[in-house]
Amino acid sequence: MIYKRSSALFAEAEKVIPGGVNSPVRAFKGVGGTPVFVKEAKGAYLYDEDGNRLVDYINSWGPMILGHAFEPVVNAVVEKAKKGTSFGMPTEIETQIAELAVSMVPNIDKIRFVNSGTEACMSAVRLARGYTGKDKIIKFAGCYHGHSDSFLIQAGSGASTFGSPNSPGVTKGTAKDTLLARYNDIENVKALIEGNKNEIACIIIEPVAGNMGCIPPKSGFLEAIRSLCDTHNILLVFDEVMTGFRLAKGGCQELFNVKADIVCFGKVIGGGLPVGAFAARNEIMNHLAPLGPVYQAGTLSGNPLAMAAGLAMLTELNSHAEVFIRLEEKTAYLHEGIAKVLNDNNITHTINRVGSMISVHFDEAEVVDFDTAAKGNNDTFKKFFHGMLDSGVYIAPSAFETWFITDALSYEDLDFTIAAVNKVSKFL
Ligand SMILES: *Cc1c(COP(=O)(O)O)cnc(C)c1O
């Protein structure tokens, strides 16, 4: 495929935007080469600036669960825009989307809207600290909760050591309050709690990890965390920015029948506009300003265009719950097809999948946490990525990302994708 115009646009962008992008993974650093510039998108397809059509498995990293330029969402935004784009005053539509979200998700009474998943997680942790009066948090290596300071902490060697910042600009003071645990390792979580008695405000987790590939929680893992939280007066925060309104109407609380104390949303809840949200039961949410002392605010929070997009999206998902079944079936079909082709071509691999999240790892060991995810063969992944791109299939330009399946994908698209994997397998 030809990427002449994309290359030229990237060169221009690099002069005025750091690295040419407004979010790092987009720069293709993990796979090499020049990022593809999108011109437009419809349904399951992206059309780039050079006129190539790409079957899209990123879907804006999750939000476009019903496909690009989904008409009910587009129409809702267009109609709203004609009536003014921001007021900084309450509007009825904020209550409408809040009522709908609260009705779809178990175990929440109130929800506060913000502008991104980052803000949602950052605010959820502040609320957890304010509510419990404790400072420390536990997060899991390989889980992503946005780019706010407390979360940019990498696994050191020992899981029970204090976190050290993995970005300059995050202070040691901030990092020391973030404890790192290994995903799917409950003994590790127990040890951290024992070593920090009465100091831990919350445990934040992606209930299905999606930012180190797709990693499901082992059976009983979430339940065990829940019970530790109950015993030690720790709040459990489910970061459902990726999984919320994707894996089920009610997200992972519904899927695994485990209750969280605070739930974070983003991605699907905004229908492709910048939206995040966090939600909890009244006793916790009432600690938030203006009802309570924990401060949180936003000039554009609850923005009418964003709320219109989100409301149209949630309305669609709420009234067509069969979408989740269809998505799972399509993803399972893709899973089987890719597994068969990789096996036939003797390519070492592991495929993880939950619902409409799937990831292909080029390693035969089970992928259950960050360490096992990091073992995958990155050279193979790079070749795979570029081969797929040349075949007209766009997957995330990083071995640590989940593929997001959209309902706009037809079975022909899935077959096209499996055929591309077959073709690419020949030279991996
Ligand atoms: C994407 C993501 C975030 C961050 O959301 P942004 O809208 O990019 O700030 C947080 N948590 C999880 C699990 C995510 O996948």
CSV table of C-alpha atoms in Angstrom, one decimal, residues 99-362:
chain,number,residue,atom,x,y,z
A,99,GLU,CA,-30.4,7.9,34.8
A,100,LEU,CA,-29.8,5.5,31.9
A,101,ALA,CA,-26.2,4.7,33.0
A,102,VAL,CA,-27.4,4.1,36.6
A,103,SER,CA,-30.2,1.8,35.4
A,104,MET,CA,-27.8,-0.3,33.2
A,105,VAL,CA,-24.9,-0.7,35.7
A,106,PRO,CA,-25.5,-2.7,39.0
A,107,ASN,CA,-24.7,-1.3,42.4
A,108,ILE,CA,-24.4,2.4,41.5
A,109,ASP,CA,-26.7,5.2,42.6
A,110,LYS,CA,-25.0,8.3,41.2
A,111,ILE,CA,-22.6,9.1,38.5
A,112,ARG,CA,-20.4,12.2,37.8
A,113,PHE,CA,-19.3,12.9,34.2
A,114,VAL,CA,-15.8,14.1,33.3
A,115,ASN,CA,-13.9,14.5,30.0
A,116,SER,CA,-11.7,11.4,29.8
A,117,GLY,CA,-10.9,8.1,31.3
A,118,THR,CA,-7.8,9.6,32.9
A,119,GLU,CA,-10.0,12.1,34.8
A,120,ALA,CA,-12.4,9.5,35.8
A,121,CYS,CA,-9.7,7.3,37.4
A,122,MET,CA,-7.9,10.2,39.0
A,123,SER,CA,-11.1,11.5,40.5
A,124,ALA,CA,-12.1,8.0,41.7
A,125,VAL,CA,-8.9,7.6,43.6
A,126,ARG,CA,-9.2,11.1,45.2
A,127,LEU,CA,-12.7,10.2,46.2
A,128,ALA,CA,-11.6,6.9,47.7
A,129,ARG,CA,-8.9,8.7,49.7
A,130,GLY,CA,-11.3,11.3,50.8
A,131,TYR,CA,-13.9,8.8,51.8
A,132,THR,CA,-11.5,6.4,53.7
A,133,GLY,CA,-9.1,9.0,55.1
A,134,LYS,CA,-6.2,6.8,53.9
A,135,ASP,CA,-3.5,7.7,51.4
A,136,LYS,CA,-2.1,4.6,49.6
A,137,ILE,CA,-3.5,2.8,46.7
A,138,ILE,CA,-2.7,-0.6,45.1
A,139,LYS,CA,-2.6,-0.9,41.3
A,140,PHE,CA,-1.5,-3.8,39.2
A,141,ALA,CA,1.6,-3.8,37.0
A,142,GLY,CA,0.5,-3.6,33.3
A,143,CYS,CA,-2.9,-2.0,34.1
A,144,TYR,CA,-3.4,1.4,32.7
A,145,HIS,CA,-5.6,4.0,34.4
A,146,GLY,CA,-4.7,7.0,32.4
A,147,HIS,CA,-1.8,9.3,32.6
A,148,SER,CA,-2.2,11.1,36.0
A,149,ASP,CA,0.8,11.0,38.3
A,150,SER,CA,-0.3,8.3,40.7
A,151,PHE,CA,-0.8,5.7,38.0
A,152,LEU,CA,2.5,6.1,36.1
A,153,ILE,CA,4.3,3.7,38.3
A,154,GLN,CA,6.1,0.7,36.9
A,155,ALA,CA,6.7,-2.7,38.5
A,156,GLY,CA,10.1,-2.8,40.1
A,157,SER,CA,11.5,-6.3,40.7
A,158,GLY,CA,9.8,-7.0,44.0
A,159,ALA,CA,6.1,-6.7,44.1
A,160,SER,CA,6.1,-5.6,47.7
A,161,THR,CA,8.5,-2.7,47.1
A,162,PHE,CA,7.3,0.9,46.9
A,163,GLY,CA,6.6,2.1,43.4
A,164,SER,CA,9.1,4.2,41.6
A,165,PRO,CA,8.0,6.7,39.0
A,166,ASN,CA,8.4,5.6,35.4
A,167,SER,CA,8.0,9.0,33.9
A,168,PRO,CA,10.1,12.0,34.8
A,169,GLY,CA,7.9,14.6,36.3
A,170,VAL,CA,6.2,12.2,38.7
A,171,THR,CA,7.6,12.9,42.1
A,172,LYS,CA,8.9,10.3,44.5
A,173,GLY,CA,6.4,11.6,47.0
A,174,THR,CA,3.5,10.7,44.7
A,175,ALA,CA,5.0,7.4,43.7
A,176,LYS,CA,5.5,6.2,47.3
A,177,ASP,CA,1.7,6.1,47.8
A,178,THR,CA,1.2,3.7,44.8
A,179,LEU,CA,1.8,0.1,45.6
A,180,LEU,CA,2.3,-2.3,42.8
A,181,ALA,CA,0.8,-5.8,42.7
A,182,ARG,CA,1.0,-8.6,40.1
A,183,TYR,CA,-2.2,-9.2,38.2
A,184,ASN,CA,-3.8,-12.6,39.0
A,185,ASP,CA,-1.6,-13.0,42.1
A,186,ILE,CA,-3.8,-12.8,45.2
A,187,GLU,CA,-1.0,-13.7,47.6
A,188,ASN,CA,0.9,-10.7,46.3
A,189,VAL,CA,-2.1,-8.4,47.1
A,190,LYS,CA,-2.4,-9.9,50.6
A,191,ALA,CA,1.2,-9.3,51.3
A,192,LEU,CA,0.9,-5.6,50.3
A,193,ILE,CA,-2.1,-5.2,52.5
A,194,GLU,CA,-0.3,-6.9,55.4
A,195,GLY,CA,2.7,-4.7,54.9
A,196,ASN,CA,0.6,-1.5,54.8
A,197,LYS,CA,-2.0,-2.0,57.6
A,198,ASN,CA,-4.7,0.6,57.7
A,199,GLU,CA,-3.0,2.7,55.0
A,200,ILE,CA,-4.6,1.6,51.9
A,201,ALA,CA,-7.6,3.6,50.5
A,202,CYS,CA,-8.3,1.6,47.5
A,203,ILE,CA,-7.4,-1.2,45.1
A,204,ILE,CA,-7.8,-0.1,41.5
A,205,ILE,CA,-8.0,-2.7,38.8
A,206,GLU,CA,-9.0,-3.4,35.2
A,207,PRO,CA,-11.4,-6.3,35.9
A,208,VAL,CA,-10.4,-7.6,32.6
A,209,ALA,CA,-7.0,-6.2,31.8
A,210,GLY,CA,-6.9,-4.6,28.3
A,211,ASN,CA,-3.7,-2.6,28.3
A,212,MET,CA,-1.2,-5.4,28.2
A,213,GLY,CA,-3.1,-7.3,25.6
A,214,CYS,CA,-6.3,-8.8,26.9
A,215,ILE,CA,-5.9,-10.7,30.2
A,216,PRO,CA,-8.8,-12.2,31.9
A,217,PRO,CA,-8.9,-12.4,35.7
A,218,LYS,CA,-8.3,-16.0,36.9
A,219,SER,CA,-11.4,-17.6,38.4
A,220,GLY,CA,-11.9,-16.4,41.9
A,221,PHE,CA,-9.3,-13.6,41.7
A,222,LEU,CA,-11.8,-10.6,41.7
A,223,GLU,CA,-13.9,-12.3,44.4
A,224,ALA,CA,-10.8,-12.7,46.6
A,225,ILE,CA,-9.9,-9.0,46.1
A,226,ARG,CA,-13.4,-8.1,47.0
A,227,SER,CA,-13.2,-10.1,50.2
A,228,LEU,CA,-9.8,-8.6,51.2
A,229,CYS,CA,-11.3,-5.1,50.6
A,230,ASP,CA,-14.2,-5.9,52.9
A,231,THR,CA,-12.0,-7.3,55.6
A,232,HIS,CA,-9.6,-4.3,55.5
A,233,ASN,CA,-11.9,-1.4,54.9
A,234,ILE,CA,-10.4,-0.8,51.4
A,235,LEU,CA,-12.5,0.5,48.5
A,236,LEU,CA,-12.5,-1.6,45.4
A,237,VAL,CA,-12.3,0.5,42.2
A,238,PHE,CA,-13.1,-1.2,38.9
A,239,ASP,CA,-11.6,0.8,36.1
A,240,GLU,CA,-14.1,-0.1,33.4
A,241,VAL,CA,-13.0,2.6,31.0
A,242,MET,CA,-12.4,-0.2,28.4
A,243,THR,CA,-14.8,-2.9,29.6
A,244,GLY,CA,-17.8,-0.8,30.6
A,245,PHE,CA,-20.7,-1.0,28.2
A,246,ARG,CA,-18.5,-3.3,26.1
A,247,LEU,CA,-18.4,-6.7,27.8
A,248,ALA,CA,-22.0,-6.4,29.1
A,249,LYS,CA,-24.6,-3.8,29.7
A,250,GLY,CA,-23.5,-3.6,33.3
A,251,GLY,CA,-19.8,-4.2,32.6
A,252,CYS,CA,-17.7,-6.5,34.7
A,253,GLN,CA,-19.7,-6.3,37.9
A,254,GLU,CA,-22.5,-8.0,35.9
A,255,LEU,CA,-20.2,-10.3,34.0
A,256,PHE,CA,-18.4,-11.7,37.0
A,257,ASN,CA,-21.1,-10.9,39.6
A,258,VAL,CA,-18.5,-9.1,41.8
A,259,LYS,CA,-19.4,-5.7,43.3
A,260,ALA,CA,-17.1,-2.7,43.1
A,261,ASP,CA,-17.3,0.3,45.3
A,262,ILE,CA,-16.4,2.9,42.6
A,263,VAL,CA,-16.6,2.3,38.9
A,264,CYS,CA,-14.8,4.3,36.2
A,265,PHE,CA,-16.0,4.7,32.7
A,266,GLY,CA,-14.7,6.2,29.4
A,267,LYS,CA,-14.5,5.2,25.8
A,268,VAL,CA,-17.9,3.6,24.9
A,269,ILE,CA,-19.8,5.9,27.3
A,270,GLY,CA,-19.0,8.9,25.2
A,271,GLY,CA,-19.8,7.3,21.8
A,272,GLY,CA,-16.6,8.7,20.4
A,273,LEU,CA,-16.7,12.1,22.1
A,274,PRO,CA,-14.4,13.0,25.0
A,275,VAL,CA,-16.3,11.6,28.0
A,276,GLY,CA,-15.4,9.8,31.2
A,277,ALA,CA,-17.4,9.2,34.3
A,278,PHE,CA,-17.2,7.7,37.8
A,279,ALA,CA,-20.0,6.2,39.8
A,280,ALA,CA,-20.7,4.6,43.2
A,281,ARG,CA,-23.4,4.2,45.8
A,282,ASN,CA,-24.8,7.3,47.5
A,283,GLU,CA,-22.8,6.9,50.7
A,284,ILE,CA,-19.6,7.3,48.6
A,285,MET,CA,-20.7,9.7,45.9
A,286,ASN,CA,-22.2,12.1,48.5
A,287,HIS,CA,-18.6,12.9,49.6
A,288,LEU,CA,-18.1,14.7,46.4
A,289,ALA,CA,-18.4,18.5,46.1
A,290,PRO,CA,-20.8,20.3,46.3
A,291,LEU,CA,-22.4,17.7,48.7
A,292,GLY,CA,-19.2,16.8,50.4
A,293,PRO,CA,-15.6,17.9,50.8
A,294,VAL,CA,-13.9,16.0,48.0
A,295,TYR,CA,-13.3,18.5,45.2
A,296,GLN,CA,-13.8,17.7,41.5
A,297,ALA,CA,-14.9,20.0,38.7
A,298,GLY,CA,-14.8,20.7,35.0
A,299,THR,CA,-15.6,23.6,32.6
A,300,LEU,CA,-16.7,21.2,29.8
A,301,SER,CA,-17.9,18.3,32.0
A,302,GLY,CA,-21.3,17.2,30.9
A,303,ASN,CA,-20.9,19.0,27.6
A,304,PRO,CA,-24.1,18.8,25.6
A,305,LEU,CA,-22.5,17.4,22.5
A,306,ALA,CA,-20.6,14.8,24.5
A,307,MET,CA,-23.7,13.9,26.5
A,308,ALA,CA,-25.8,13.6,23.3
A,309,ALA,CA,-23.3,11.2,21.7
A,310,GLY,CA,-23.1,9.2,24.9
A,311,LEU,CA,-26.8,9.1,25.4
A,312,ALA,CA,-27.4,7.9,21.8
A,313,MET,CA,-24.8,5.2,22.3
A,314,LEU,CA,-26.1,3.9,25.6
A,315,THR,CA,-29.7,4.1,24.4
A,316,GLU,CA,-28.8,1.9,21.5
A,317,LEU,CA,-26.9,-0.6,23.6
A,318,ASN,CA,-29.6,-0.7,26.3
A,319,SER,CA,-32.4,-1.4,23.8
A,320,HIS,CA,-30.4,-4.0,21.8
A,321,ALA,CA,-28.7,-6.1,24.4
A,322,GLU,CA,-28.3,-8.8,21.7
A,323,VAL,CA,-25.4,-6.7,20.4
A,324,PHE,CA,-23.2,-8.1,23.2
A,325,ILE,CA,-24.0,-11.6,22.2
A,326,ARG,CA,-23.4,-10.8,18.5
A,327,LEU,CA,-20.1,-9.2,19.4
A,328,GLU,CA,-19.0,-12.2,21.4
A,329,GLU,CA,-19.9,-14.5,18.5
A,330,LYS,CA,-18.0,-12.5,16.0
A,331,THR,CA,-15.0,-12.3,18.2
A,332,ALA,CA,-15.1,-16.1,18.9
A,333,TYR,CA,-15.3,-16.7,15.1
A,334,LEU,CA,-12.2,-14.5,14.6
A,335,HIS,CA,-10.4,-16.2,17.5
A,336,GLU,CA,-11.0,-19.7,16.0
A,337,GLY,CA,-10.1,-18.5,12.5
A,338,ILE,CA,-6.8,-16.9,13.5
A,339,ALA,CA,-5.9,-19.7,15.8
A,340,LYS,CA,-6.3,-22.3,13.0
A,341,VAL,CA,-4.3,-20.3,10.5
A,342,LEU,CA,-1.5,-19.7,13.0
A,343,ASN,CA,-1.4,-23.3,13.9
A,344,ASP,CA,-1.5,-24.4,10.3
A,345,ASN,CA,1.5,-22.2,9.7
A,346,ASN,CA,3.4,-23.3,12.8
A,347,ILE,CA,3.5,-19.9,14.4
A,348,THR,CA,3.9,-20.0,18.2
A,349,HIS,CA,1.1,-18.0,19.7
A,350,THR,CA,-1.4,-17.5,22.5
A,351,ILE,CA,-4.7,-15.9,22.0
A,352,ASN,CA,-6.6,-14.3,24.9
A,353,ARG,CA,-10.2,-13.3,24.6
A,354,VAL,CA,-13.1,-12.0,26.7
A,355,GLY,CA,-16.2,-11.0,24.9
A,356,SER,CA,-15.3,-8.5,22.2
A,357,MET,CA,-11.7,-8.0,23.5
A,358,ILE,CA,-9.1,-10.2,22.0
A,359,SER,CA,-5.3,-10.2,21.7
A,360,VAL,CA,-2.7,-12.3,19.9
A,361,HIS,CA,0.6,-12.9,21.6
A,362,PHE,CA,3.6,-14.4,19.9
